[in-house]
Short mmCIF file of C-alpha atoms in Angstrom, two decimals:
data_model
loop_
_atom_site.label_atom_id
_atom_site.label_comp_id
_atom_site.label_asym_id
_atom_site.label_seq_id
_atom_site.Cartn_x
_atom_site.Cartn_y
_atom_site.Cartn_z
CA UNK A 1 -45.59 81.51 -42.79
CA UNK A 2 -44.80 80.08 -46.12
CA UNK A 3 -41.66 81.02 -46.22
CA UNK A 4 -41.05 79.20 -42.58
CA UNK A 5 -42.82 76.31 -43.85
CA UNK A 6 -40.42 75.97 -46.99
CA UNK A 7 -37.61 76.29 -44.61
CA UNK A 8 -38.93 73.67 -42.28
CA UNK A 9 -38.95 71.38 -45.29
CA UNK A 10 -36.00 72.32 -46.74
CA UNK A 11 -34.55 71.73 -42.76
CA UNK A 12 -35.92 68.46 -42.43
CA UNK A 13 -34.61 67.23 -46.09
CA UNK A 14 -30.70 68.41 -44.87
CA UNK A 15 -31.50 66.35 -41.96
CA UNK A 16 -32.40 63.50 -43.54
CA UNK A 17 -29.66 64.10 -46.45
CA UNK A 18 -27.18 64.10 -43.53
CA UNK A 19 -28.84 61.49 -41.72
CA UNK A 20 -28.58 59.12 -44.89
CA UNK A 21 -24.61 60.12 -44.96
CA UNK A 22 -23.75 59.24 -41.96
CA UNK A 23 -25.69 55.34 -42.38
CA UNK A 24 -23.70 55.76 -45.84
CA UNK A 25 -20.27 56.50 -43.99
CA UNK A 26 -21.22 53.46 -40.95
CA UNK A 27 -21.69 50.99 -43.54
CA UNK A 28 -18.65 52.24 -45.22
CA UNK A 29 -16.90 52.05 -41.85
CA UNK A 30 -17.98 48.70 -40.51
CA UNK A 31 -16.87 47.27 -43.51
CA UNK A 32 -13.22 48.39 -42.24
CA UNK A 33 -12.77 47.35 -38.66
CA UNK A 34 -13.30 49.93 -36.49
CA UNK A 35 -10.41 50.82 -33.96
CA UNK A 36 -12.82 50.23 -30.99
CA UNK A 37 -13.62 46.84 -32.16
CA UNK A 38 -10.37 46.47 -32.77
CA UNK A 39 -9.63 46.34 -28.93
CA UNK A 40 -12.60 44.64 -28.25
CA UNK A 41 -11.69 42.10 -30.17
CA UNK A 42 -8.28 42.21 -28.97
CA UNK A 43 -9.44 41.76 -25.50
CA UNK A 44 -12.29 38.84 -26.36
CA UNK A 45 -8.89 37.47 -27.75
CA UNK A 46 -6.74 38.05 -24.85
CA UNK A 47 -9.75 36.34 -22.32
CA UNK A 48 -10.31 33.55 -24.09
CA UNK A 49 -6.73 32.51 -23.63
CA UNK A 50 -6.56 33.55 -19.87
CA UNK A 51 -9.48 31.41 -19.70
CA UNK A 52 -7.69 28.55 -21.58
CA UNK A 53 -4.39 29.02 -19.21
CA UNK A 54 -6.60 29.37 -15.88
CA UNK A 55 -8.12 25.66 -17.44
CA UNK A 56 -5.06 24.57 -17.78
CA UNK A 57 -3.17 25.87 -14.42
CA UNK A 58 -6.50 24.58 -12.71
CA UNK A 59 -5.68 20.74 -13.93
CA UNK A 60 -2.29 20.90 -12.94
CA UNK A 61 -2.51 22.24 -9.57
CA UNK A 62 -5.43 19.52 -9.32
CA UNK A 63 -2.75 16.76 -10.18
CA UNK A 64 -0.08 18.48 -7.86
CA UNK A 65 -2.37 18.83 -5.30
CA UNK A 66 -3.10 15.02 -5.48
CA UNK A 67 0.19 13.72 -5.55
CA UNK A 68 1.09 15.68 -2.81
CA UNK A 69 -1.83 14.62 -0.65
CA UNK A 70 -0.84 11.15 -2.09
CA UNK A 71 2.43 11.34 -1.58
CA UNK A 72 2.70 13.05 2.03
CA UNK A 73 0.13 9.91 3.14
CA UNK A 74 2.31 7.85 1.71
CA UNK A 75 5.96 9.17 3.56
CA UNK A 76 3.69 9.57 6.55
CA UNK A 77 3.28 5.63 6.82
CA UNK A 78 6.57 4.89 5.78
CA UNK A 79 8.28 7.02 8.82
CA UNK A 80 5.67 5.04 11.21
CA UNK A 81 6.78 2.00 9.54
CA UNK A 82 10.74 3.11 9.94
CA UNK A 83 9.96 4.27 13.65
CA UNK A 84 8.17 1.22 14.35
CA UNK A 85 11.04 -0.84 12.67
CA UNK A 86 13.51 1.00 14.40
CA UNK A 87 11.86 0.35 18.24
CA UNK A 88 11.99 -3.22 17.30
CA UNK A 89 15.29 -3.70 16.30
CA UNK A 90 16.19 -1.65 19.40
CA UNK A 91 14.76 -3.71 21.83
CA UNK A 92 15.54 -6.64 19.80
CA UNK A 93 19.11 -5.30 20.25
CA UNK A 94 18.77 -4.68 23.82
CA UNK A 95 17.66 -8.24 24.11
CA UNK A 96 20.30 -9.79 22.17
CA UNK A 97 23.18 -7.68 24.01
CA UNK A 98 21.79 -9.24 27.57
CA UNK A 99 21.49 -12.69 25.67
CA UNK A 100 25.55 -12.50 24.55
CA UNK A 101 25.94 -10.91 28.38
CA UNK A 102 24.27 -13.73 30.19
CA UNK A 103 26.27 -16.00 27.30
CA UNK A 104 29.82 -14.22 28.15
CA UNK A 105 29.02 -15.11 31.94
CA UNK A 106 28.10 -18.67 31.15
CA UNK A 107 30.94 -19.40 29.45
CA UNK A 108 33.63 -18.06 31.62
CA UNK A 109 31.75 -20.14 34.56
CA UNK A 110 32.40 -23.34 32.39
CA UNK A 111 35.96 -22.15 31.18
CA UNK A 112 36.44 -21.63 35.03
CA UNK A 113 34.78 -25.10 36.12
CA UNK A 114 37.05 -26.72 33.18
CA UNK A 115 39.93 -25.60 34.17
CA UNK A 116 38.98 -26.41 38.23
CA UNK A 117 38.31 -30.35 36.68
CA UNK A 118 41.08 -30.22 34.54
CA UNK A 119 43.34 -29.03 37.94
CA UNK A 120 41.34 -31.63 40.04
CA UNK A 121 42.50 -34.71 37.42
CA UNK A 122 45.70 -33.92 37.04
CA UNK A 123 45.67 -33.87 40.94
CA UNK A 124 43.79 -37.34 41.02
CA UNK A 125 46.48 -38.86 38.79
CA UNK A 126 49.23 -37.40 40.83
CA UNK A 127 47.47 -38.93 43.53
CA UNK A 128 46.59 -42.27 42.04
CA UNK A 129 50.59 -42.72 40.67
CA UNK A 130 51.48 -42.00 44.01
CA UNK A 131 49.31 -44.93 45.29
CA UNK A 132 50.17 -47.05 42.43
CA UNK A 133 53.95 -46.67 42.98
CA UNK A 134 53.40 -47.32 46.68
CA UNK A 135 51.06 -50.20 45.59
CA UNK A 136 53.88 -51.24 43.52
CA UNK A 137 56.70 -50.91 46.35
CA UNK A 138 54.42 -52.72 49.38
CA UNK A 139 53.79 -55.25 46.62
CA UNK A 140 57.21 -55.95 45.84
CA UNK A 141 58.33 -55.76 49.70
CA UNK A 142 55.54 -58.39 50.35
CA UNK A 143 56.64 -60.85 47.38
CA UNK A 144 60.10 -60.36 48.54
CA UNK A 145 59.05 -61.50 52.37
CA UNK A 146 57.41 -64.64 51.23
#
């Protein structure tokens, strides 16, 4: 039973001996960078600036997003604005192209009725020289008789 006991101590002093290495070779180690943390550093690295570029893709999709929202509102009432433009200067159109028609109309009834007046004076003159030369020839015939 000594001897067991000896060996039990002897045992539990290469335990601790190796024990004590091993913290030894840790701290040795950890004072070098591990491999491990190595990639978990590497990867802390590599999040952090996903993270950044998601912040940074998130701000400019926000700002796309609002100009287009912005900008579709703002087309959307400027083709109303053209449509409603365009109806008006339709029927504006429309109105002024029965306007010149009624117009075009009106002034071949006065060319018409000018021309008719113009006919109808030279007629009257025609007429009235006519008279006035007859006038003229009874008047003389009369003189003569007296």
């Amino acid at each position: 039973a000594l001897v067991s006991g000896a060996t039990g101590a002897a045992g539990a002093s290469l335990a601790r001996a190796r024990a004590s290495a091993a913290l030894r070779r840790d701290a040795a180690e950890s004072l070098k960078e591990r491999p491990v943390m190595k990639v978990v550093r590497l990867l802390q690295d590599m999040q952090a600036e996903l993270q950044k570029e998601m912040d940074d893709d998130k701000a400019v999709y926000e700002q796309l997003e609002c100009w287009c929202k912005t900008n579709d509102a703002e087309k959307t009432k400027a083709i109303e604005f053209g449509n409603q433009q365009v109806q008006q200067l339709e029927s504006s159109l429309s109105e002024a192209a029965a306007k010149l028609m009624e117009l075009k109309a009106k002034r071949k009834d006065t060319w018409d009725e000018l021309q008719a007046d113009k006919k109808a004076l030279e007629s009257a003159k025609a007429l009235r020289m006519k008279e006035n030369q007859a006038f003229h020839a009874e008047e003389v015939d009369l003189i003569e008789a007296v």
